[in-house]
Short mmCIF file of C-alpha atoms and ligand atoms in Angstrom, two decimals:
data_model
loop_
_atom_site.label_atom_id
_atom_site.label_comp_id
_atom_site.label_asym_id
_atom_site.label_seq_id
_atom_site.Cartn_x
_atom_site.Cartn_y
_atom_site.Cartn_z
CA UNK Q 1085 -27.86 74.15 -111.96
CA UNK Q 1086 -29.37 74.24 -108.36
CA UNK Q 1087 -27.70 76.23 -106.01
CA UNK Q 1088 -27.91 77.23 -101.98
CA UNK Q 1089 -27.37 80.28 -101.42
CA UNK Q 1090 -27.02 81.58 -97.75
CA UNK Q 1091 -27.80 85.89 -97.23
CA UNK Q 1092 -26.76 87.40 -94.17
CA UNK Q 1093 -28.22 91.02 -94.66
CA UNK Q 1094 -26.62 92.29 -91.36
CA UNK Q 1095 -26.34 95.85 -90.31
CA UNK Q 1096 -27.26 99.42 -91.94
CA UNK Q 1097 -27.01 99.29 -95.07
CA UNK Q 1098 -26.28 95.90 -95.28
CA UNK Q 1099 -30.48 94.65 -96.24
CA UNK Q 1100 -30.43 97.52 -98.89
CA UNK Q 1101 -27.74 96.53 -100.99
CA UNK Q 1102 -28.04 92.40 -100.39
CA UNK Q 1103 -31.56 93.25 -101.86
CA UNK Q 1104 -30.01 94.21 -104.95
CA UNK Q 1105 -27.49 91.60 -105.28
CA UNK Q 1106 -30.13 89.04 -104.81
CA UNK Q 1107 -32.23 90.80 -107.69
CA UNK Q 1108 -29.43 90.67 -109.79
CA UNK Q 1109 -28.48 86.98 -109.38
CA UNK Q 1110 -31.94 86.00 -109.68
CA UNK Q 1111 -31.69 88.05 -113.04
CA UNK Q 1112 -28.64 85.76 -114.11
CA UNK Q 1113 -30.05 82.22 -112.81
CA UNK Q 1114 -33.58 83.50 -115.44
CA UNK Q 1115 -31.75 83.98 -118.02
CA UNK Q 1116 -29.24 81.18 -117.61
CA UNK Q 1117 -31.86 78.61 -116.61
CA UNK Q 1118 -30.08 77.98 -113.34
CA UNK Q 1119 -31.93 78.01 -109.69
CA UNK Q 1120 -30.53 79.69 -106.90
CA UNK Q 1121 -32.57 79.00 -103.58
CA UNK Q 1122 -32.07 81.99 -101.18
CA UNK Q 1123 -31.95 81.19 -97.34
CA UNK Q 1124 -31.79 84.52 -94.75
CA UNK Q 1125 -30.30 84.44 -91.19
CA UNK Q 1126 -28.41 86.85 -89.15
CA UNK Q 1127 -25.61 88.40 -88.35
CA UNK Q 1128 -24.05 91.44 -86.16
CA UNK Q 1129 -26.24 93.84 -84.53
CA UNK Q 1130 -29.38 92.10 -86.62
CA UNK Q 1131 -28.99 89.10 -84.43
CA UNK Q 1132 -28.16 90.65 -81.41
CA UNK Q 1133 -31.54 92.72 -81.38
CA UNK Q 1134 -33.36 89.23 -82.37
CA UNK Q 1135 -31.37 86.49 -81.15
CA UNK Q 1136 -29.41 88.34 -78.56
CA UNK Q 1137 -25.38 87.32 -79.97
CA UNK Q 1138 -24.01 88.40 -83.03
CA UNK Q 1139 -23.47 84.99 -84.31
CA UNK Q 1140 -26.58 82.66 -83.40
CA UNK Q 1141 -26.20 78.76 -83.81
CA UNK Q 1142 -28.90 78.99 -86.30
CA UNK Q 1143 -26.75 81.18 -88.47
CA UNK Q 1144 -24.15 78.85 -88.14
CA UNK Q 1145 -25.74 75.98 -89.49
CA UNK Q 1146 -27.62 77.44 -92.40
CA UNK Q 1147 -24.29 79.01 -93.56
CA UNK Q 1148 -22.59 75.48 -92.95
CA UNK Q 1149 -25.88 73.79 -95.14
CA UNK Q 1150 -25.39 76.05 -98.07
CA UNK Q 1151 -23.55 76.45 -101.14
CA UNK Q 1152 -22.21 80.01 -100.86
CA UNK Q 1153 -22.34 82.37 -98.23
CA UNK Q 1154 -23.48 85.81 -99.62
CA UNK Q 1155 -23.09 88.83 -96.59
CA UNK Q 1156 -23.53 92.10 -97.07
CA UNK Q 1157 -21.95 94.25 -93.57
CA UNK Q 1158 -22.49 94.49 -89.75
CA UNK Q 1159 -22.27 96.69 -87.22
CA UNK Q 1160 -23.16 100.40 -85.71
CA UNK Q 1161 -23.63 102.90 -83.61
CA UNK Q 1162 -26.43 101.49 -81.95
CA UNK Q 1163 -24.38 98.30 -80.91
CA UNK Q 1164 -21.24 100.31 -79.23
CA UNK Q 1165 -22.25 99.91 -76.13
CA UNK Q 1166 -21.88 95.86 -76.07
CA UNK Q 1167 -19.00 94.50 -74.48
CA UNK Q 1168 -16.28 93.36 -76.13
CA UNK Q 1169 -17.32 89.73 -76.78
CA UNK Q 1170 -20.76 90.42 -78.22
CA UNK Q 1171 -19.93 93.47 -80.33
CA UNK Q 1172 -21.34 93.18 -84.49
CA UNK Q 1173 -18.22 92.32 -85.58
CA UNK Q 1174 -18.03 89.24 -83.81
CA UNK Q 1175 -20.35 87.73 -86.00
CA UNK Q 1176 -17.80 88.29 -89.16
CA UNK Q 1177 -15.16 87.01 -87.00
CA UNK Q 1178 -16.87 84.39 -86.10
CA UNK Q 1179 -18.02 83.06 -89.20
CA UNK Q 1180 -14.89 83.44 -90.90
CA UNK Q 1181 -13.58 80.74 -88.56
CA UNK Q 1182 -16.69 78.34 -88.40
CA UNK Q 1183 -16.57 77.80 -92.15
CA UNK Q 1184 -12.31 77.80 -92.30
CA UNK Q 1185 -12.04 80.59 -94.16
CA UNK Q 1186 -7.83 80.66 -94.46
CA UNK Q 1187 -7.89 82.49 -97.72
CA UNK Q 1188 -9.10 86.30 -98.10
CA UNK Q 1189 -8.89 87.85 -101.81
CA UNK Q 1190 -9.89 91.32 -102.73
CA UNK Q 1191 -9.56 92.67 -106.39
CA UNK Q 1192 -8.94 96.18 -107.13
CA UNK Q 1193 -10.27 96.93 -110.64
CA UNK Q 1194 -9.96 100.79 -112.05
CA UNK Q 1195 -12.99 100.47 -114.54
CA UNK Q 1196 -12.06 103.03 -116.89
CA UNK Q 1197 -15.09 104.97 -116.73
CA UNK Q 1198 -14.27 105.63 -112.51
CA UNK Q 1199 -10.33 106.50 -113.77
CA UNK Q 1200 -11.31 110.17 -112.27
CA UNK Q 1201 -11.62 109.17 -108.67
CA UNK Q 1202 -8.45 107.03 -109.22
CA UNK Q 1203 -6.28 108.88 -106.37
CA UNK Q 1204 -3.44 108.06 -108.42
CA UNK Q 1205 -1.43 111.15 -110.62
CA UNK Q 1206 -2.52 110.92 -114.06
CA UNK Q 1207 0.45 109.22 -115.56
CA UNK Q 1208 0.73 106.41 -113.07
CA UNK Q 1209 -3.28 106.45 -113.44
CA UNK Q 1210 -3.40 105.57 -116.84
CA UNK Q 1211 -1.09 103.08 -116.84
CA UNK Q 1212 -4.25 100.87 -115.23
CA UNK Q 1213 -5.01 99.10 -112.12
CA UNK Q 1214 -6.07 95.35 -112.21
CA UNK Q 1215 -4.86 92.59 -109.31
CA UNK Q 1216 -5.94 91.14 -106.49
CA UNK Q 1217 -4.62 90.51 -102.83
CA UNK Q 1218 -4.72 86.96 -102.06
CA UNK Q 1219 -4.50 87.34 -98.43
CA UNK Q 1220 -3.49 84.61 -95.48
CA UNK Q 1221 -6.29 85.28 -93.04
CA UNK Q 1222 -5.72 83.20 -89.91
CA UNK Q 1223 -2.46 82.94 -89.07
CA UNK Q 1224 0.63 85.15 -88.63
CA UNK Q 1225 1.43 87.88 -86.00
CA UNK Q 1226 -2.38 88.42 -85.36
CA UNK Q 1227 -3.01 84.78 -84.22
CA UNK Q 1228 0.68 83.61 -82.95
CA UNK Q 1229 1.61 83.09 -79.48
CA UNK Q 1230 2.83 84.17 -77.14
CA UNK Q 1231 1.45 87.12 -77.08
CA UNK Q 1232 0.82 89.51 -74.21
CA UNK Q 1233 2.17 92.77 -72.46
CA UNK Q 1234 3.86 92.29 -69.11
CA UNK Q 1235 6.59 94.48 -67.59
CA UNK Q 1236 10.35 93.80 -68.24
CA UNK Q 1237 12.89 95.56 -66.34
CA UNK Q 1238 10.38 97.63 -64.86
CA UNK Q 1239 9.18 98.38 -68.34
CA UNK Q 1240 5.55 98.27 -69.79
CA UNK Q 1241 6.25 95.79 -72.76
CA UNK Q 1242 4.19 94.50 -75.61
CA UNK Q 1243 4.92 91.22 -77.69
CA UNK Q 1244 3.49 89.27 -80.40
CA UNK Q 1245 4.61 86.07 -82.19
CA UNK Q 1246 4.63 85.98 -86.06
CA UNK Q 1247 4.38 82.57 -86.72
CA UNK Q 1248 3.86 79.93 -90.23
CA UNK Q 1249 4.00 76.59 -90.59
CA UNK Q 1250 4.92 75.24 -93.95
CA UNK Q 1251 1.49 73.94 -94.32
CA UNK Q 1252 -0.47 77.19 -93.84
CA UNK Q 1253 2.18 78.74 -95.95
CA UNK Q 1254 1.70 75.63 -98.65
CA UNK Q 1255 -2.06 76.20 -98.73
CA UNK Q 1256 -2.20 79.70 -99.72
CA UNK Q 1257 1.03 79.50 -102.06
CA UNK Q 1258 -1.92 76.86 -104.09
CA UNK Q 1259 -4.60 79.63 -103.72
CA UNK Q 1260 -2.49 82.12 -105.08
CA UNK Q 1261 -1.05 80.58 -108.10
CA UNK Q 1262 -4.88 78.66 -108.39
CA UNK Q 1263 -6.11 82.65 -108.92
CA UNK Q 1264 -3.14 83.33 -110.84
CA UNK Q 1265 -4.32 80.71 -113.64
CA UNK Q 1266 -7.26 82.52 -114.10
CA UNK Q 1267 -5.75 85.55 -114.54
CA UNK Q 1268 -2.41 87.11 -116.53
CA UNK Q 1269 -0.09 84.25 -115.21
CA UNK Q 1270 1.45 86.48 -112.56
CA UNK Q 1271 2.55 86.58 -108.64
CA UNK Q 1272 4.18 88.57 -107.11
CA UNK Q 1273 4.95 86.95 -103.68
CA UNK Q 1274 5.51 89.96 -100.76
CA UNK Q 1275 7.49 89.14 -97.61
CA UNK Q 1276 10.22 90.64 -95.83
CA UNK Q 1277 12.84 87.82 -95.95
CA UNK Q 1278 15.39 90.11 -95.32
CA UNK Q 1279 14.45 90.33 -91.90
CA UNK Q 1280 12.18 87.94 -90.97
CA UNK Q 1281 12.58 83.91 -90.17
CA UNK Q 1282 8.88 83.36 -90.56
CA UNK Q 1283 9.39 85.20 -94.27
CA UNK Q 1284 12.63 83.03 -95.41
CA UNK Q 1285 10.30 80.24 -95.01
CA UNK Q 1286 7.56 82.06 -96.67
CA UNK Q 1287 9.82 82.46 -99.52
CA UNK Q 1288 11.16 78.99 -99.58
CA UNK Q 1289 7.61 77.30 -99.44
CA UNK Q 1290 6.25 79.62 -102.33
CA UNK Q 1291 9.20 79.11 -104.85
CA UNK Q 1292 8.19 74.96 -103.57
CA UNK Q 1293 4.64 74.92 -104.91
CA UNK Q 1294 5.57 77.24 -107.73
CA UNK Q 1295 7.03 74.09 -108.86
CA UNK Q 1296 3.59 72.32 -109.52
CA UNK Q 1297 2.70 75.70 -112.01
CA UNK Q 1298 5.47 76.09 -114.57
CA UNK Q 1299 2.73 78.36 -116.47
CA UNK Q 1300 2.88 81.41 -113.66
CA UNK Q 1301 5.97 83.61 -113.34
CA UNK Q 1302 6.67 84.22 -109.99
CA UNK Q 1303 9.17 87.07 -108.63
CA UNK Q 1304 9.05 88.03 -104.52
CA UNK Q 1305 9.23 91.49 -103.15
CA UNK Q 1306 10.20 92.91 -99.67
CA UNK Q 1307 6.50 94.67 -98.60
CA UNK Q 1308 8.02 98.13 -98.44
CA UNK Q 1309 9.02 97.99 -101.77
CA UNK Q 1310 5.62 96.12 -102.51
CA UNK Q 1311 3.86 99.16 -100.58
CA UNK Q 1312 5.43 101.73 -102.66
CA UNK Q 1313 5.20 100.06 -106.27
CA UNK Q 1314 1.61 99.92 -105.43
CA UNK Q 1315 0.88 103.62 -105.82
CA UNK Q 1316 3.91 103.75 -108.19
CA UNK Q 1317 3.35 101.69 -110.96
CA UNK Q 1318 0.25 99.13 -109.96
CA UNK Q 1319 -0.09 98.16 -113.30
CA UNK Q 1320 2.47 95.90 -112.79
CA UNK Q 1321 1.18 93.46 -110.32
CA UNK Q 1322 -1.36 90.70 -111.14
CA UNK Q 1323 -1.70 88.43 -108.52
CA UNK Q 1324 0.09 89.94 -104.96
CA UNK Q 1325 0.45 86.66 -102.40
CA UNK Q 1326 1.41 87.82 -98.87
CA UNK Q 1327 0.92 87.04 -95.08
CA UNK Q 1328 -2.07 88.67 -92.45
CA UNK Q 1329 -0.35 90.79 -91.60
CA UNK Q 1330 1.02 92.30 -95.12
CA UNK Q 1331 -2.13 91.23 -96.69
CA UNK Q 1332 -3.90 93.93 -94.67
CA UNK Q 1333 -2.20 96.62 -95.13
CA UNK Q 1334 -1.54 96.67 -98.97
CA UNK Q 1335 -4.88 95.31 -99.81
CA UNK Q 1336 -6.43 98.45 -98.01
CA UNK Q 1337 -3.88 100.51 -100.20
CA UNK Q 1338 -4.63 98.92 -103.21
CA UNK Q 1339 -8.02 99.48 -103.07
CA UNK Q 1340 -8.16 102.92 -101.42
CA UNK Q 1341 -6.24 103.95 -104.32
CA UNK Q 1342 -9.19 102.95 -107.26
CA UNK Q 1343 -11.01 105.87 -104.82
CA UNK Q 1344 -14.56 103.63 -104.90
CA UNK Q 1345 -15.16 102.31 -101.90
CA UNK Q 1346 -18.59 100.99 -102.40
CA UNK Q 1347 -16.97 99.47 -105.60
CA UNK Q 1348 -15.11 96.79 -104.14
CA UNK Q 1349 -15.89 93.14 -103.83
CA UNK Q 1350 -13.93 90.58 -101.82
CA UNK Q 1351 -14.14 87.10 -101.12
CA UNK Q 1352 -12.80 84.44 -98.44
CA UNK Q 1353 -12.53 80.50 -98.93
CA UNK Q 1354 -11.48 77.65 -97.41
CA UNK Q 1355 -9.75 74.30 -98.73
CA UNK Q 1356 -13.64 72.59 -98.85
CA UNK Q 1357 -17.19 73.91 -97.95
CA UNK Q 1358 -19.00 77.14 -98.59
CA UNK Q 1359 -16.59 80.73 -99.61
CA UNK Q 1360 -18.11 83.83 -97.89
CA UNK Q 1361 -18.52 86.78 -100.96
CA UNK Q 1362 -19.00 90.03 -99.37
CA UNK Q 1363 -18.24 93.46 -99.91
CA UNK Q 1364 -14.66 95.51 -99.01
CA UNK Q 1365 -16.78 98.54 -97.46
CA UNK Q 1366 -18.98 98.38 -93.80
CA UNK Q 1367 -22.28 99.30 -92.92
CA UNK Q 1368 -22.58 102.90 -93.95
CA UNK Q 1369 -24.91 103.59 -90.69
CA UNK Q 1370 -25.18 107.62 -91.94
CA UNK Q 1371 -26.54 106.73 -95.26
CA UNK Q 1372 -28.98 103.60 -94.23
CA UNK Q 1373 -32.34 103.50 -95.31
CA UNK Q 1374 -31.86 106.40 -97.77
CA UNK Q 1375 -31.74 104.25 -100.88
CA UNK Q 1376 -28.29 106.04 -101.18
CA UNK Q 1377 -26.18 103.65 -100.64
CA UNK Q 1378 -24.11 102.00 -103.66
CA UNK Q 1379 -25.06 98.39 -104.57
CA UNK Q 1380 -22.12 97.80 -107.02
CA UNK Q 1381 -19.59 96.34 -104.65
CA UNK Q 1382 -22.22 93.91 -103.45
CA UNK Q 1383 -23.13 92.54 -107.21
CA UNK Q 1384 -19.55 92.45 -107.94
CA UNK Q 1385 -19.09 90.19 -105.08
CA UNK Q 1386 -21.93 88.08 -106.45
CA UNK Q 1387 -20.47 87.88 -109.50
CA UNK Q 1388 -16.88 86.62 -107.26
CA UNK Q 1389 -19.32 83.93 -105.62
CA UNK Q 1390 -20.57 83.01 -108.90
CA UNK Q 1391 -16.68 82.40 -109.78
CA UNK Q 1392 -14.82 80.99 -107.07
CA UNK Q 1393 -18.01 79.68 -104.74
CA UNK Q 1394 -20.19 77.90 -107.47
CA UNK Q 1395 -17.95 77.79 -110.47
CA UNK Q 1396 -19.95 79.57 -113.04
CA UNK Q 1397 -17.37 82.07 -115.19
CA UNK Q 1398 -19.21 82.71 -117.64
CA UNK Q 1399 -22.36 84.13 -115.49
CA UNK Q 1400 -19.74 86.06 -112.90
CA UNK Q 1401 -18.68 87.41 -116.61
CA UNK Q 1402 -22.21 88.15 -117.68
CA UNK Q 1403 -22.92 90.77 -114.17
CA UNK Q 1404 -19.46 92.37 -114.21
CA UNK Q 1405 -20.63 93.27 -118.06
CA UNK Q 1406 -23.89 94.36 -116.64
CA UNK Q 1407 -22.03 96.66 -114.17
CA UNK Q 1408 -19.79 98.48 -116.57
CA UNK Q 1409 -22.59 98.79 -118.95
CA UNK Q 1410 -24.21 100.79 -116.06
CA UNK Q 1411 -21.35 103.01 -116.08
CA UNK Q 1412 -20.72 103.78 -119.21
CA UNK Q 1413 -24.33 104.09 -119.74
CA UNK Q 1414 -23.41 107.34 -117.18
CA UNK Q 1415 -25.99 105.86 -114.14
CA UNK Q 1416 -23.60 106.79 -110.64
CA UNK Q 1417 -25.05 106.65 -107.37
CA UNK Q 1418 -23.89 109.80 -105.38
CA UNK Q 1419 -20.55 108.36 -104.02
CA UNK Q 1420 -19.52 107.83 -107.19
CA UNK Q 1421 -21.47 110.92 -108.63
CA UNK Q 1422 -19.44 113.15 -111.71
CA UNK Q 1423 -20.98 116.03 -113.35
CA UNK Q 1424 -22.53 115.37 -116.62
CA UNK Q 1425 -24.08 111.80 -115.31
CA UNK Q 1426 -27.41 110.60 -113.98
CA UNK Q 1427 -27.80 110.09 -110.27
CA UNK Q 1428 -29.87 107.20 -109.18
CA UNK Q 1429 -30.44 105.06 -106.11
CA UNK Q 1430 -29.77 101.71 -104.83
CA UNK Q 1431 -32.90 100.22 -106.39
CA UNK Q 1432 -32.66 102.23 -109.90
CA UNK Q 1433 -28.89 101.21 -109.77
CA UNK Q 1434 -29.49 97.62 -109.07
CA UNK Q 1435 -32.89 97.44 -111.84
CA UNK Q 1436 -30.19 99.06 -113.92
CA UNK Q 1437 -28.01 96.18 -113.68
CA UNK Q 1438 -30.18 93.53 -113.53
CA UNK Q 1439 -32.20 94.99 -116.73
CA UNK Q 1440 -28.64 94.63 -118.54
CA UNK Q 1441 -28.14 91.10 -118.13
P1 NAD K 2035 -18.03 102.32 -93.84
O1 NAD K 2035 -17.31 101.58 -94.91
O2 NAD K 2035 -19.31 101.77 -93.38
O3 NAD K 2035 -18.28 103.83 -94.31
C1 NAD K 2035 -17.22 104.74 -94.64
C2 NAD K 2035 -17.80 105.85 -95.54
O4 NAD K 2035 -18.04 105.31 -96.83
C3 NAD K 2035 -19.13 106.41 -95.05
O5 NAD K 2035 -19.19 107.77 -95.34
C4 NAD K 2035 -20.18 105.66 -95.86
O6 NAD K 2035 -21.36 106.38 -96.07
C5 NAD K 2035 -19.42 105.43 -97.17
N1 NAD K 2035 -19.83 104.16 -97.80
C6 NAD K 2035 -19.49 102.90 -97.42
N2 NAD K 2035 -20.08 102.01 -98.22
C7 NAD K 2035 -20.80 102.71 -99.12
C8 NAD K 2035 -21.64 102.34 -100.19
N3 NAD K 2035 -21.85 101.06 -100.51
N4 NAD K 2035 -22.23 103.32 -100.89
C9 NAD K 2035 -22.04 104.61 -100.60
N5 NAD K 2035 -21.26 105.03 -99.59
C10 NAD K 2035 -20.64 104.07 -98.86
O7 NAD K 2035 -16.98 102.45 -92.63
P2 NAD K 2035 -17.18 103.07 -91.18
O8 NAD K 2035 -18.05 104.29 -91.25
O9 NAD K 2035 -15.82 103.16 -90.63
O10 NAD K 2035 -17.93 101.93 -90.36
C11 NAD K 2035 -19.35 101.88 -90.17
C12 NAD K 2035 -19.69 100.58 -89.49
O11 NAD K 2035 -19.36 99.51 -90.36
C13 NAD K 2035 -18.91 100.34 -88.20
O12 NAD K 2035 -19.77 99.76 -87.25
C14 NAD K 2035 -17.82 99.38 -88.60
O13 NAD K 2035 -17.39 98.57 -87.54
C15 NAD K 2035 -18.53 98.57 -89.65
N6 NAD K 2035 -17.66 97.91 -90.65
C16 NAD K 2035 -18.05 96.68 -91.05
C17 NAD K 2035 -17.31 96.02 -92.03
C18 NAD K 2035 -17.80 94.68 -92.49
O14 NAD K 2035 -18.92 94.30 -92.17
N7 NAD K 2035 -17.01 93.95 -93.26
C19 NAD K 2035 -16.19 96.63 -92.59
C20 NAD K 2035 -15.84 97.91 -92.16
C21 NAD K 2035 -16.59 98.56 -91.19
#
């Protein structure tokens, strides 16, 4: 198979750690006969020191031309003093919404050998942690309007509008229960219905598309309770589908509490047209250009592309093997650094992984 694949290095870290996911899929494509053609532009501060905006047509269009859209981080120190509207993060924002990006999902995977930096107590620890956040990404409380802060009987007074249609709701209902088929069968649909307008219809849309996948149990849960079963018991959660806003919060939690930040892969896709595959974690500006930085969150989010962006299981498969052999082989870069294992760098760590496959 022949495959366009779009890099956007970005910021700090970001070219280190791309490098190595690109070594690694070119790794997989060898030994799986497939061809993945590579195409660079850029992003965040990158592009605002060469094309002066974080987000240049150019970029645009190469990331619209491709198959997959593979980005590594953005932003800085050296970029804070931008205004508002051409800050690094633009760039992400901006992209997200050129290629209709309404869906966000972000695993969080103990791997048994990283159970020690689990920041869970050992009993709820080794119970197991395995779901992912399939996240609503551009609608809700963060988008709605009105929205604005005025003054109200002489008051200083902030507003915003939470706000769903039944077709945004309707579209991510299908994304959820879509990841849910590839998974245990499970979602766990998070709202707070109890409360909320925009959530009864949440509810009521979900349990409607449910309909169309008799296979997948579905139960809902109000997002406090959903907040605290996380660090409770997350064993029990497979596939968690929830709003922006909610989506935010507990898919930060979720993942904060495997302890690995530069472990964490996420994706973002739209109903046609490339998925973006990046990494949970940012830029890392006091670690760049040390060959410190971890490269594992940045292969697993290949191996995520490979999945959901280009449909190839069994090769996403194939690298998330490669990555756990790594660990249990004992290789840890120093975030992720125990006594009694070998330290390497984000090069060793990502000829490690590309030597296993
Ligand atoms: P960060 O995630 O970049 O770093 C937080 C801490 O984790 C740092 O100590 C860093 O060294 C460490 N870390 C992060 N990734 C690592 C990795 N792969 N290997 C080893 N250690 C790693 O968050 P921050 O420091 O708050 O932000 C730095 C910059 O990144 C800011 O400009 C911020 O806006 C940007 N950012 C970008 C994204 C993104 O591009 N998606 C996300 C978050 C932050």
């Amino acid at each position: 198979m022949k495959k366009h694949i779009c890099l956007l290095p970005g910021d700090g870290i970001g070219p280190e750690i791309l490098a190595q996911g690109k070594k690694v899929l070119e790794a997989c494509a060898a030994k799986r006969g497939h061809e993945f053609v590579f195409e660079s532009a850029n992003i965040g501060g990158a592009a605002i020191d060469a094309e002066g905006c974080p987000l240049p047509e150019s970029t645009i269009a190469k990331c619209k031309a491709s198959d997959a859209v593979y980005l590594s981080a953005v932003g800085g120190p050296k970029w804070d003093a931008q205004p508002p509207s051409n800050r690094p993060e633009k760039g992400l924002l901006g992209i997200r919404k050129e290629l209709g990006l309404f869906a966000n999902l972000r695993p969080a995977l103990m791997l048994p050998e990283l159970a020690g930096a689990c920041l869970l107590r050992p009993e709820a620890a080794k119970l197991g942690l395995d779901l992912i956040v399939v996240r609503e990404l551009t609608g809700d409380i963060y988008f709605g309007e009105p929205r604005g802060t005025e003054v109200r009987d002489g008051l200083r007074t902030g507003y915003n509008t939470m706000i769903y249609n039944e077709e945004e709701i309707r579209r991510i209902a299908k994304v959820g229960f879509e990841t849910a088929m590839k998974r245990r069968k499970n979602v766990v649909s998070v709202d707070k219905s109890n409360v909320l307008e925009t959530s009864r219809l949440w509810r009521a849309v979900v349990a409607e598309v449910h309909k169309d996948y008799p296979e997948v149990a579905l139960s809902n849960m109000y997002v406090d309770n959903a907040a605290m079963q996380l660090v409770r018991d997350p064993s029990q959660f497979d596939v968690i589908l929830t709003g922006n806003i909610f989506g935010d919060i507990l898919s930060d939690e979720a993942s904060a509490i495997t302890g690995s930040l530069g472990m964490l892969p996420s994706a973002s896709v739209g109903s046609s047209g490339p998925g973006l595959f990046e990494p949970v974690h940012g830029s890392a500006p006091d670690i760049a250009g040390q060959d410190k930085a971890n490269p594992l969150a940045t292969i697993l989010s290949g191996a995520m592309m490979l999945r959901l962006g280009l449909n190839m299981a069994e090769e996403a498969d194939m690298i998330e093997k490669a990555v756990s052999k790594a660990l249990k082989d004992g290789y840890r870069t120093a975030d992720i650094m125990e006594e009694g294992k070998t330290l390497v760098g984000c090069q060793k760590m990502g000829d490690i992984v590309a030597a296993n496959l």
